[in-house]
PDB file of C-alpha atoms in Angstrom:
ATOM      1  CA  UNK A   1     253.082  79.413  60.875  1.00  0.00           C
ATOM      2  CA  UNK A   2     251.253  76.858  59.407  1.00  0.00           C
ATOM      3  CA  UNK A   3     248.773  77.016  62.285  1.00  0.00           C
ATOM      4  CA  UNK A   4     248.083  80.844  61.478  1.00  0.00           C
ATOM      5  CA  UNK A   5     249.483  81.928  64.860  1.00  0.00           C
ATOM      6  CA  UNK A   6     252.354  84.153  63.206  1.00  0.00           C
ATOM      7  CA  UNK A   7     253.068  86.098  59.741  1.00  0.00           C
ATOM      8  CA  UNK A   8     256.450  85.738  59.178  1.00  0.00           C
ATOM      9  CA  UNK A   9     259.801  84.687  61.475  1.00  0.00           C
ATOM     10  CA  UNK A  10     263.617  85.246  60.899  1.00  0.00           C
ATOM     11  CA  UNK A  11     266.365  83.073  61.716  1.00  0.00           C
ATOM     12  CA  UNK A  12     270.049  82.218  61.183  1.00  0.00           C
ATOM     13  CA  UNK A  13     268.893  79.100  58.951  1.00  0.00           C
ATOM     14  CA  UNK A  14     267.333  81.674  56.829  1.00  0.00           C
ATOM     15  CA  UNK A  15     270.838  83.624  56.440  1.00  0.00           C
ATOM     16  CA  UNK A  16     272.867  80.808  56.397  1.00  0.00           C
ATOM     17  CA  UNK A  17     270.666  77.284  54.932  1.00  0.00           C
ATOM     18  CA  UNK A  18     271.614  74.135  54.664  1.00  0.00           C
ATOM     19  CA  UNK A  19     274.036  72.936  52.727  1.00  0.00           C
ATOM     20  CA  UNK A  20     272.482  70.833  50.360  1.00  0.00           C
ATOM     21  CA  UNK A  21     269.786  73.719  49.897  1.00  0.00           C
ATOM     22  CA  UNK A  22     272.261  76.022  48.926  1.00  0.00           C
ATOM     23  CA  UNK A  23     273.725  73.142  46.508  1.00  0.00           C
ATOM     24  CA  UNK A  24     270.460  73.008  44.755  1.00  0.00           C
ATOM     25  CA  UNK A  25     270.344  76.937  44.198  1.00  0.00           C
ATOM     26  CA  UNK A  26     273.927  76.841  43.027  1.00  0.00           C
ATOM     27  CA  UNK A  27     272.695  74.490  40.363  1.00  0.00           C
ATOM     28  CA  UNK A  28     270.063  77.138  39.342  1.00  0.00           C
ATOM     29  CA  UNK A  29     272.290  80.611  39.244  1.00  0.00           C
ATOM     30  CA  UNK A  30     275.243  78.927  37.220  1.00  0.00           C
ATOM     31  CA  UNK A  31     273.224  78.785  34.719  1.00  0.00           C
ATOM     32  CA  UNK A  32     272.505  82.370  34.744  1.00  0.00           C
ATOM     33  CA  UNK A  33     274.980  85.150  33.512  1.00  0.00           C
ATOM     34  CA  UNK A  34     276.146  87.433  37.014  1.00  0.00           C
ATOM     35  CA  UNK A  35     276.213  90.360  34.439  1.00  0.00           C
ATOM     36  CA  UNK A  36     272.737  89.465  33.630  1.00  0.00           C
ATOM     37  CA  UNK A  37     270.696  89.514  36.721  1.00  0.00           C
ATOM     38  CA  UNK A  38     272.425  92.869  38.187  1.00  0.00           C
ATOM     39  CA  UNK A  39     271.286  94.110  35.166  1.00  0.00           C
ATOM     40  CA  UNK A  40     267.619  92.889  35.645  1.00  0.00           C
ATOM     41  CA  UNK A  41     267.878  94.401  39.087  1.00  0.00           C
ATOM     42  CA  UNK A  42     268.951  97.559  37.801  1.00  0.00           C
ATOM     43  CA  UNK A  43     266.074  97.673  35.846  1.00  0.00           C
ATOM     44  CA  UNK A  44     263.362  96.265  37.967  1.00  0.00           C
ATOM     45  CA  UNK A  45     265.028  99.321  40.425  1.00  0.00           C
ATOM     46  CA  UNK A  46     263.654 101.804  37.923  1.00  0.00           C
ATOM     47  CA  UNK A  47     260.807 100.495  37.278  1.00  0.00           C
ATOM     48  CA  UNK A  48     259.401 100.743  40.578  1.00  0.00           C
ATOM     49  CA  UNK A  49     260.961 104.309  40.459  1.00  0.00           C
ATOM     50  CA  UNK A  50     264.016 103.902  42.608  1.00  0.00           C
ATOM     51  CA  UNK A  51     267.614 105.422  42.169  1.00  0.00           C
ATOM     52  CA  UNK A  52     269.782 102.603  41.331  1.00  0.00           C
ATOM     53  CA  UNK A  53     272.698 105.104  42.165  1.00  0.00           C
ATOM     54  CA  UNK A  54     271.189 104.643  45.797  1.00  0.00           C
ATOM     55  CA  UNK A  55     272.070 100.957  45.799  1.00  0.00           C
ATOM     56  CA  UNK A  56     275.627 100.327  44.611  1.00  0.00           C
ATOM     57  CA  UNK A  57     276.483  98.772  48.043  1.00  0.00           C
ATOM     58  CA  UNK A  58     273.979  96.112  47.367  1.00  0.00           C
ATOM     59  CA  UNK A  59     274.756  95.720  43.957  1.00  0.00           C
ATOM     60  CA  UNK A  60     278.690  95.010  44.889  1.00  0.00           C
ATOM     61  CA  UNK A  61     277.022  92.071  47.600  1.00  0.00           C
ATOM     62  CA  UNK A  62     275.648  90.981  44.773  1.00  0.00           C
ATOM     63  CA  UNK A  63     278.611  90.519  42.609  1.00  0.00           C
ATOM     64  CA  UNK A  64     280.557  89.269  45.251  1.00  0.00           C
ATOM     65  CA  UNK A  65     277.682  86.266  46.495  1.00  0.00           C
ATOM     66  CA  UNK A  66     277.143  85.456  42.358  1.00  0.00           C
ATOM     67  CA  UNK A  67     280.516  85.091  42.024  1.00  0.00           C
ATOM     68  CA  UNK A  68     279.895  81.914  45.177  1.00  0.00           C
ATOM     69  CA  UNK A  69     280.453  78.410  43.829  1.00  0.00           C
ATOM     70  CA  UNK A  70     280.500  76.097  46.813  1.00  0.00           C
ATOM     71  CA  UNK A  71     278.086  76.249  50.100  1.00  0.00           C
ATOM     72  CA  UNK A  72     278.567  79.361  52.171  1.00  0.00           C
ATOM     73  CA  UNK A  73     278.712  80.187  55.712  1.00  0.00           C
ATOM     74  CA  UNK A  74     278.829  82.793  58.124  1.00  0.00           C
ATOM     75  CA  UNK A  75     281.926  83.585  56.762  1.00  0.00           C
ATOM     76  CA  UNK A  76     281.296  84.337  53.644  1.00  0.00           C
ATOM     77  CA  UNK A  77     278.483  86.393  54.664  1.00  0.00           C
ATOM     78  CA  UNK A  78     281.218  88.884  56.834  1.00  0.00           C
ATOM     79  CA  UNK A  79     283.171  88.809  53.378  1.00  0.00           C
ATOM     80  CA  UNK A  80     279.966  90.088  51.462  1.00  0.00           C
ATOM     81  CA  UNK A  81     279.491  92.827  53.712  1.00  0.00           C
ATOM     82  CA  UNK A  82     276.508  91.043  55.739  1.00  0.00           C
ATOM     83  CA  UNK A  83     277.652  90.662  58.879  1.00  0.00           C
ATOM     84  CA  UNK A  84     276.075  93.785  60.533  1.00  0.00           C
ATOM     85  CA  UNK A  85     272.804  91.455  59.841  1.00  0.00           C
ATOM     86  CA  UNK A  86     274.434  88.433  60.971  1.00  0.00           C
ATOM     87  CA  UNK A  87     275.441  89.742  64.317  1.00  0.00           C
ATOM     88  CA  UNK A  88     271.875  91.026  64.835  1.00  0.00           C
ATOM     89  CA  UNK A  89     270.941  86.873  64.893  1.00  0.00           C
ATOM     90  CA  UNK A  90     274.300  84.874  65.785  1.00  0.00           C
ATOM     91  CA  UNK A  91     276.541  85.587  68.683  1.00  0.00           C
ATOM     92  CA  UNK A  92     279.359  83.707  70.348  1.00  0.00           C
ATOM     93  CA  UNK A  93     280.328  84.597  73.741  1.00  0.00           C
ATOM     94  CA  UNK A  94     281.932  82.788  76.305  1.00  0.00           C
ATOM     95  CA  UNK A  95     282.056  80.043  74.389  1.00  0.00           C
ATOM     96  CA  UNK A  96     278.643  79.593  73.826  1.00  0.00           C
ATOM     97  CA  UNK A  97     276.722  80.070  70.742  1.00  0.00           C
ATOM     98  CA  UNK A  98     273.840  82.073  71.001  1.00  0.00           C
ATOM     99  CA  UNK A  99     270.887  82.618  67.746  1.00  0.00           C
ATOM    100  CA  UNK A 100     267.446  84.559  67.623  1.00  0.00           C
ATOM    101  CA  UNK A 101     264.736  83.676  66.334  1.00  0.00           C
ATOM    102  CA  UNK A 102     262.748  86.675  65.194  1.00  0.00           C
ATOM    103  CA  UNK A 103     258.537  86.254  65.481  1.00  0.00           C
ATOM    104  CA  UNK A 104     255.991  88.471  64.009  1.00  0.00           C
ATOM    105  CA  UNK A 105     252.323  87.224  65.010  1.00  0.00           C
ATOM    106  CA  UNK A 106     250.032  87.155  62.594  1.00  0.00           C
ATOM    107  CA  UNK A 107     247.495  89.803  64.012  1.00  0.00           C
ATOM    108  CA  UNK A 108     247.742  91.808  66.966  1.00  0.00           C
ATOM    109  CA  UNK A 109     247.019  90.487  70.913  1.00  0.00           C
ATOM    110  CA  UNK A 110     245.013  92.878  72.669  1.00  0.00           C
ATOM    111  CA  UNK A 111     243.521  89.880  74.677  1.00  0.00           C
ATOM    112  CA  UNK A 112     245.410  87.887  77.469  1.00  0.00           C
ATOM    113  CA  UNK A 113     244.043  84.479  76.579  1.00  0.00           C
ATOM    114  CA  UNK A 114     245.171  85.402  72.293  1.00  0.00           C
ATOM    115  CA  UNK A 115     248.829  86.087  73.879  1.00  0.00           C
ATOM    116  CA  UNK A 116     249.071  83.338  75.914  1.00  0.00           C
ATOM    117  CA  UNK A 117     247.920  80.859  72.934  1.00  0.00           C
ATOM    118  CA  UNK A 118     251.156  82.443  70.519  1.00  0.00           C
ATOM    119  CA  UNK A 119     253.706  81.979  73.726  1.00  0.00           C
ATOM    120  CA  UNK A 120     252.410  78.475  74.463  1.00  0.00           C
ATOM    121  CA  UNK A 121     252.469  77.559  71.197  1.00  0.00           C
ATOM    122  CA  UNK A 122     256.327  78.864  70.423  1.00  0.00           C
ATOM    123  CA  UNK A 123     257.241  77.208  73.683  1.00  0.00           C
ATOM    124  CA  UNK A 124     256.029  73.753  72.495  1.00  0.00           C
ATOM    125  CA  UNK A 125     257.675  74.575  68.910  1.00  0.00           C
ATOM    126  CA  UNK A 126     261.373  75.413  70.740  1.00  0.00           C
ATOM    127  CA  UNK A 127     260.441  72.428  73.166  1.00  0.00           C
ATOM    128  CA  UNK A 128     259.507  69.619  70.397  1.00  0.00           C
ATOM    129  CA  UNK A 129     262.504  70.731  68.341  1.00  0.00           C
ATOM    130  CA  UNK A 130     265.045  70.051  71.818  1.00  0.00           C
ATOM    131  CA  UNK A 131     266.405  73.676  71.932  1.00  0.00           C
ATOM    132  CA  UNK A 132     267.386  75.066  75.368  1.00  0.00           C
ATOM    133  CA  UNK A 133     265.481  78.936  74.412  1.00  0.00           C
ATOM    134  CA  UNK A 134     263.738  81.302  75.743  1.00  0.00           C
ATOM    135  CA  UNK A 135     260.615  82.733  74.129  1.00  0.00           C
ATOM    136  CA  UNK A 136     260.829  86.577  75.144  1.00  0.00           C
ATOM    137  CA  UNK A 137     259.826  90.443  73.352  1.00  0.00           C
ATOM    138  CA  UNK A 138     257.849  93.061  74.473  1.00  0.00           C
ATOM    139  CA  UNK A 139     254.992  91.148  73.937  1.00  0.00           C
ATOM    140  CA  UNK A 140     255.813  88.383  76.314  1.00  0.00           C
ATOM    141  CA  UNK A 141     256.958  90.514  79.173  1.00  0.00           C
ATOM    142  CA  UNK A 142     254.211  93.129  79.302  1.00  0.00           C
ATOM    143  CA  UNK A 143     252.013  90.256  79.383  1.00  0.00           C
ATOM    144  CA  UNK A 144     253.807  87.993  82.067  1.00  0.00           C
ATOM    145  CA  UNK A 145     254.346  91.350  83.897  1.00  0.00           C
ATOM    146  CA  UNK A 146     250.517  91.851  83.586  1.00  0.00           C
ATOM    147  CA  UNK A 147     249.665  88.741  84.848  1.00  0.00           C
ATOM    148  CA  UNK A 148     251.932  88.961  87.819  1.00  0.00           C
ATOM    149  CA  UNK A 149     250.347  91.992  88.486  1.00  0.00           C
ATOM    150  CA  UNK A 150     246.767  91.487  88.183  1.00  0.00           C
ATOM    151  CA  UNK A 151     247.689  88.033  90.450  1.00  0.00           C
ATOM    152  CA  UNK A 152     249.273  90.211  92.509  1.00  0.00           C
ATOM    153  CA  UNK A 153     246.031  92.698  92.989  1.00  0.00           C
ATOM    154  CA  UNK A 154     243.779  89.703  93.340  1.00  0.00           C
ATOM    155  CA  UNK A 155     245.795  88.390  96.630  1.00  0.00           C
ATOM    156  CA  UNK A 156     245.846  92.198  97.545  1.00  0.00           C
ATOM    157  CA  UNK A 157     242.141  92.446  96.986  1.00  0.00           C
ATOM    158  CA  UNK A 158     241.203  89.023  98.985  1.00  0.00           C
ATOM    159  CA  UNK A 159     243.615  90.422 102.018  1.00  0.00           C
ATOM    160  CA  UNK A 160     241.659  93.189 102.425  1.00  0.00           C
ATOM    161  CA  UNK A 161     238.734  90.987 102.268  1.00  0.00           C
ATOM    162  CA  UNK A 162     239.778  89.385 104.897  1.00  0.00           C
ATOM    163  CA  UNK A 163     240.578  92.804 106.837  1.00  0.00           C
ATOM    164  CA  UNK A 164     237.701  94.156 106.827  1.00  0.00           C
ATOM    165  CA  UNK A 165     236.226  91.076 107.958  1.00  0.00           C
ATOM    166  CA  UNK A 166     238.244  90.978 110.836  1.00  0.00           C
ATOM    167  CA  UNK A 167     237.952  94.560 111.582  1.00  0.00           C
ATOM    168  CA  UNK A 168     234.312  94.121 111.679  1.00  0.00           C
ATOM    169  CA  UNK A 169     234.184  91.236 113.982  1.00  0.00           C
ATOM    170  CA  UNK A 170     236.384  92.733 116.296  1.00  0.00           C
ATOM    171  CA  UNK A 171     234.056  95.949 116.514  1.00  0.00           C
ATOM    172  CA  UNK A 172     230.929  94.172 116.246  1.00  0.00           C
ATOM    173  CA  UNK A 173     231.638  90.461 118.781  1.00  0.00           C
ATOM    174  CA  UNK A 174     228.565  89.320 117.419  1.00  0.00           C
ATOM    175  CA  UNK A 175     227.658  86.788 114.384  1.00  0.00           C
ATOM    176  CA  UNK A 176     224.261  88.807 113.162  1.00  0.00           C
ATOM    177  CA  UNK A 177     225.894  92.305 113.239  1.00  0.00           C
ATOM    178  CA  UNK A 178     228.809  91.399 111.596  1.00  0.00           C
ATOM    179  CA  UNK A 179     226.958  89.838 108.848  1.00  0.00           C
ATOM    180  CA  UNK A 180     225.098  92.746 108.443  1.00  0.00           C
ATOM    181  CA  UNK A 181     227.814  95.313 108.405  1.00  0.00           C
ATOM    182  CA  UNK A 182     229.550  93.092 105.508  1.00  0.00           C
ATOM    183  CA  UNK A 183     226.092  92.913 103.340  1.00  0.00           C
ATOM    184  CA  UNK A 184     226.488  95.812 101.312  1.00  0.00           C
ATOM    185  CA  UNK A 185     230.200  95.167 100.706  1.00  0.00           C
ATOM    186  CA  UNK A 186     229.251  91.027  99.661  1.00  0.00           C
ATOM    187  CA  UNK A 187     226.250  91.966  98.123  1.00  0.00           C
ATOM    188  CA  UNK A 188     227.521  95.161  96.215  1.00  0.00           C
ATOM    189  CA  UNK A 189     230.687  93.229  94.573  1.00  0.00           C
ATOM    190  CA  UNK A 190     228.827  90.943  93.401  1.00  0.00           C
ATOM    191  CA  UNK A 191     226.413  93.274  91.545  1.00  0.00           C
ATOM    192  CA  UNK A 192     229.341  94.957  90.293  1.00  0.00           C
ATOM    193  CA  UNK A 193     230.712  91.457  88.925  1.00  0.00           C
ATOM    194  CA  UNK A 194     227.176  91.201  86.959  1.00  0.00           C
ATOM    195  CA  UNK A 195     227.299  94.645  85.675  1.00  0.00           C
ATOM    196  CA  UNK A 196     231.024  93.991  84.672  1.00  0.00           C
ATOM    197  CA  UNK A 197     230.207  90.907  82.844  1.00  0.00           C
ATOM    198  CA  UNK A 198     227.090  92.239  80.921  1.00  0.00           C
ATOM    199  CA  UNK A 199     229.111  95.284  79.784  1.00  0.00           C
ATOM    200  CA  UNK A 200     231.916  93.116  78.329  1.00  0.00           C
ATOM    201  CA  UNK A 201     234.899  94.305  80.670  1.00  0.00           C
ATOM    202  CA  UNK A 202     237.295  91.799  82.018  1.00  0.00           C
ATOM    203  CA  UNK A 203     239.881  92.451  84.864  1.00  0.00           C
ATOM    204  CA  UNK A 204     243.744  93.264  83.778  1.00  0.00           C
ATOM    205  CA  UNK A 205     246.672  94.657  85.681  1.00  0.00           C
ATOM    206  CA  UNK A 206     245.072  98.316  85.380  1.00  0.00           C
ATOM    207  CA  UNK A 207     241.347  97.622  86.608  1.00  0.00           C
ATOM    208  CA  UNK A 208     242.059  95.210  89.380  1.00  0.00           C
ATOM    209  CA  UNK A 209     243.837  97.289  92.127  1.00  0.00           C
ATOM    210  CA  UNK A 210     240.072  99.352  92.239  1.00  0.00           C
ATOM    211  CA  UNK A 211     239.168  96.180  94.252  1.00  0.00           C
ATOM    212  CA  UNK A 212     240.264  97.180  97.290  1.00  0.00           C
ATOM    213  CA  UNK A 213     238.694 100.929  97.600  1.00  0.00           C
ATOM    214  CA  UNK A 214     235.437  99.202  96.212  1.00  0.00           C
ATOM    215  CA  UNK A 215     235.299  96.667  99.422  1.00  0.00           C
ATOM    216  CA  UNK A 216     236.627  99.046 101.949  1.00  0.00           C
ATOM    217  CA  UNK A 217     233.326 101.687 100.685  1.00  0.00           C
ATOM    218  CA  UNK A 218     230.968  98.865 101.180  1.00  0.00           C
ATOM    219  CA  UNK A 219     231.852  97.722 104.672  1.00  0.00           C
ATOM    220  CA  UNK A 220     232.460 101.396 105.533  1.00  0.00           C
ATOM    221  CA  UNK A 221     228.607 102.336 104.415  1.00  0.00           C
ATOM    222  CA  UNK A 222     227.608  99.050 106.035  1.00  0.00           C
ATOM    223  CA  UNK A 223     229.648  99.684 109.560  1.00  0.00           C
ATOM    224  CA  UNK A 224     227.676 103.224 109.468  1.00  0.00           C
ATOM    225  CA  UNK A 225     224.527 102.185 109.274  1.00  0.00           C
ATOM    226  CA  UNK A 226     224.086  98.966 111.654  1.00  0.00           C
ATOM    227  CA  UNK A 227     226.252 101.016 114.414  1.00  0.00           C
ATOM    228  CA  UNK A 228     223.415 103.684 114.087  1.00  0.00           C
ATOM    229  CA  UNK A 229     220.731 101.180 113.792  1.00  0.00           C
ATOM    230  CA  UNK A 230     221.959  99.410 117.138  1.00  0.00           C
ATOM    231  CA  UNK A 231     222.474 102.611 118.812  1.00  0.00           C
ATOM    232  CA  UNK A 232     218.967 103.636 118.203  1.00  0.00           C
ATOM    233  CA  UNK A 233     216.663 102.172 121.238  1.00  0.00           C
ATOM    234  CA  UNK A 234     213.881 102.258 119.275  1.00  0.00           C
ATOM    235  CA  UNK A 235     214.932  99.877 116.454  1.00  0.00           C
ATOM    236  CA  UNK A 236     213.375 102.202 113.980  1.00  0.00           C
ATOM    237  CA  UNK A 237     215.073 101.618 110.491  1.00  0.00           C
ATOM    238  CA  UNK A 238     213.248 104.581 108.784  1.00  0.00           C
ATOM    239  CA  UNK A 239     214.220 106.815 111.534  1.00  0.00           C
ATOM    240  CA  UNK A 240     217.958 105.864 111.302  1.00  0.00           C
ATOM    241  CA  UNK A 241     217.693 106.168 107.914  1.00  0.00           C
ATOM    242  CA  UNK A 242     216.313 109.456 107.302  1.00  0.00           C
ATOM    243  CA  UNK A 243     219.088 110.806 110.107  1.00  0.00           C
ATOM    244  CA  UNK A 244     222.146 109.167 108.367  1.00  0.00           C
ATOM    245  CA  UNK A 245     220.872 108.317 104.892  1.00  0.00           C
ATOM    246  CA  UNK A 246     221.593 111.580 102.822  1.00  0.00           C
ATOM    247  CA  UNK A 247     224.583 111.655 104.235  1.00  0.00           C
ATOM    248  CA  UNK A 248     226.163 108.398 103.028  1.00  0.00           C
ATOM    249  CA  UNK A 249     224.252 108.884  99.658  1.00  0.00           C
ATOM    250  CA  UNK A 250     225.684 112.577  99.483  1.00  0.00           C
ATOM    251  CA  UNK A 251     229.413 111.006 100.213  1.00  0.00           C
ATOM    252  CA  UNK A 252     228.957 108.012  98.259  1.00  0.00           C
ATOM    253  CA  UNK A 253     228.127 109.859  95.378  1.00  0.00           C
ATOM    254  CA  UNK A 254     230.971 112.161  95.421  1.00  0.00           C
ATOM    255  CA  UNK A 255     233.638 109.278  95.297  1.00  0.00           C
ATOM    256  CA  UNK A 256     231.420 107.659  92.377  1.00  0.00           C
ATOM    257  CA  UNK A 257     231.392 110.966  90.213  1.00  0.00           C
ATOM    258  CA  UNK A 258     235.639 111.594  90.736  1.00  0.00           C
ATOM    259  CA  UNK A 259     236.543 107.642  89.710  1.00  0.00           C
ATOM    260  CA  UNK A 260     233.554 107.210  87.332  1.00  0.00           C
ATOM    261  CA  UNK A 261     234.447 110.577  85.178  1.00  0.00           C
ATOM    262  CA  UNK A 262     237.130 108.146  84.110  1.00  0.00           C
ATOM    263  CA  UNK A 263     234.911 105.912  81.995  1.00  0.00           C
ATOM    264  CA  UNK A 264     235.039 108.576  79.661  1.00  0.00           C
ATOM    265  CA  UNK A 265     238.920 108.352  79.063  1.00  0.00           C
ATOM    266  CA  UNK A 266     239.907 107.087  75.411  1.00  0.00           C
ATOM    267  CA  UNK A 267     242.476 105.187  77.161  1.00  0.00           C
ATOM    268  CA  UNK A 268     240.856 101.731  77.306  1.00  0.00           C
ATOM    269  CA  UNK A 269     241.933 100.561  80.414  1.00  0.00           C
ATOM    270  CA  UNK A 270     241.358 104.023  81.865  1.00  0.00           C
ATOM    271  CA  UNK A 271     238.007 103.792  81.091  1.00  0.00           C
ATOM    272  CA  UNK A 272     237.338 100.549  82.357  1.00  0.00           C
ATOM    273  CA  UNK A 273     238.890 101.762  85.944  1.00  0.00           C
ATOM    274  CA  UNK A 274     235.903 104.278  85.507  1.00  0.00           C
ATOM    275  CA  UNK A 275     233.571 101.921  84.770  1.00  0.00           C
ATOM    276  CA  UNK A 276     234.172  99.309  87.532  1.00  0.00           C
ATOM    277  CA  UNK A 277     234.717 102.074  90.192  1.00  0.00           C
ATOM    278  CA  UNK A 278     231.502 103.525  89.376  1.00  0.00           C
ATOM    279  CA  UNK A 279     229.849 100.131  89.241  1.00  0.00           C
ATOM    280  CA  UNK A 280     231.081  99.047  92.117  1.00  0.00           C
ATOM    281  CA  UNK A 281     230.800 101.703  94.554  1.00  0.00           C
ATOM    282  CA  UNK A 282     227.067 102.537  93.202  1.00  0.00           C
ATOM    283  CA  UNK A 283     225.908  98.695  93.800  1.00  0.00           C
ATOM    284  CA  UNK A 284     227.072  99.307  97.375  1.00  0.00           C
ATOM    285  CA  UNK A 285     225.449 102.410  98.056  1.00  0.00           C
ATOM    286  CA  UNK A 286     221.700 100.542  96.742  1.00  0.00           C
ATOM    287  CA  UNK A 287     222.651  97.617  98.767  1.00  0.00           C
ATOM    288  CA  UNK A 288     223.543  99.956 102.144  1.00  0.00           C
ATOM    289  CA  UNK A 289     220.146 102.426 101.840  1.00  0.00           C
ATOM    290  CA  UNK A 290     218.094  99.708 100.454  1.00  0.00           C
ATOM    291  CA  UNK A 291     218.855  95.928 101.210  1.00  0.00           C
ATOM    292  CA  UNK A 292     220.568  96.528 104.021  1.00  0.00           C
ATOM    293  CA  UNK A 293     217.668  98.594 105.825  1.00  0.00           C
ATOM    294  CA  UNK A 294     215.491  96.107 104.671  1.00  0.00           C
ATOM    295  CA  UNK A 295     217.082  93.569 106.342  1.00  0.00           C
ATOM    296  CA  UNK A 296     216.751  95.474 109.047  1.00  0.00           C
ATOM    297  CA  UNK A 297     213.780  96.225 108.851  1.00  0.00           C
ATOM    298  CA  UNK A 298     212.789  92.013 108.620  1.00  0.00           C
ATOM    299  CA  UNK A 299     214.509  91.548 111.686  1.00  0.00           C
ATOM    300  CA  UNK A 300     213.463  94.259 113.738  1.00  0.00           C
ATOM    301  CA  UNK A 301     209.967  92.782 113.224  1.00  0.00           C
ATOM    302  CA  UNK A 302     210.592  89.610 113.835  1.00  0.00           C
ATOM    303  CA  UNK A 303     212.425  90.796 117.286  1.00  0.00           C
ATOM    304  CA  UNK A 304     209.090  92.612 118.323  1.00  0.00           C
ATOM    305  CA  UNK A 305     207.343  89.973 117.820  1.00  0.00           C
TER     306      UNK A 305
END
């Protein structure tokens, strides 16, 4: 609280204080009339334009816990009609006591590294004060579920990596070919990184698994055009191109208009599915029917002369 992480928190101590807390507020109410101060809420009630008809079971509570001389405790709370409320933050079962703690943060956490400042924070504060808890919500488990999902994508992502790497080797059995067939897919991710970055949109659980279909379309346009590059005798990359290079571009484009339409989505992380799809299968069509024939093109002069 005092570090501005949360707004407000509920616990048992706040139901039930300590006992020489509740000694000094005894000291205060008996020297105030009962008779008086339901009266004072009566009228503060219809001031603010309530019935006070509607609150006669709060108004007998508060006979009953004005009519308290010595510290209370759970108890007396069950006496005063409180312990629906209790229950909802004390329960014994099993033997075992068990209390909640009850955390609103102070603003809300649409960011992974704002979340994970609150949790670490009110894992220290349960960890300095020697309490055996665990911090847990909605909050906290769609984010630890999002995180074990976008770490799961990630190892997804570098497996298939590592696939197509394979695959290519095996069809290629040859250091220069292979490298060339993986350009576009090396060189298009990382444009799409770049693009990513300068447009402000971060990977999350939603986002990530587009990794995969991104690097399989950049090998795939890369395997196409270095197997018709090598089957052509004649080494000409303008040749090859102009037989194979609408075609890619006409498929390529096709897959970017159906994922990117979802950049439009109002749904955030939608939209940045869109966005990175669109990115990232676009930076590997330029680098497969420009850098990559260019390459080409560098080598297959260099190998005539």
């Amino acid at each position: 609280l005092n570090e501005g992480l949360i707004s407000a928190w509920l616990s048992p101590v706040q139901l039930v204080p300590p006992a020489a807390e509740q000694r000094a507020a005894l000291e205060v109410l008996r020297g105030r009339d009962p008779a008086a101060l339901e009266a004072a809420f009566r009228s503060a009630l219809e001031e603010e334009g309530f019935d006070p008809a509607a609150f006669e079971t709060a108004f007998t509570t508060l006979r009953s816990i004005l009519r308290l001389r010595e510290p209370f405790g759970p108890g007396t709370y069950r006496e005063a009609g409180l312990g629906a409320e209790l229950d909802r933050l004390l329960r014994v079962q099993d033997g075992k006591a068990y209390a909640l703690i009850s955390v609103q943060p102070a603003g809300a956490l649409p960011r992974p590294e704002d979340q994970a400042r609150v949790f670490d924070a009110l894992d220290r504060a349960v960890a300095d004060a020697g309490v055996k808890a665990d911090v847990t919500g909605l909050n906290v488990v769609s984010a630890r579920n999002s995180a074990a999902l976008l770490e799961g994508f990630l190892k997804a992502s570098v497996l298939a990596a590592g696939m197509a790497v394979a695959l290519v080797a095996l069809l290629f059995r040859g250091l220069v070919p292979s490298a060339l067939a993986l350009l576009p897919m090396i060189v298009g991710t990382i444009w799409m990184a770049v693009i990513c970055d300068l447009a402000g949109i971060r990977l999350n659980f939603m986002n990530v698994g587009i990794l995969p279909m991104v690097l399989g379309t950049g090998v795939d346009m890369g395997i196409h055009v270095v197997c018709h590059f090598l089957d052509d005798r004649s080494r000409d990359v303008a040749a090859v191109m102009e037989r194979i290079g609408t075609s890619i571009l006409l498929a390529s484009l096709t897959t970017v208009a159906a994922f990117g339409t979802m950049a439009f989505s109002t749904n955030q992380g939608l939209a940045s599915i869109g966005i990175i799809s669109a990115a990232g299968m676009a930076s590997c069509l330029v680098a497969s029917l420009w850098t990559l024939p260019a390459v080409l093109e560098l080598l297959s002069r260099r190998g005539s002369r």
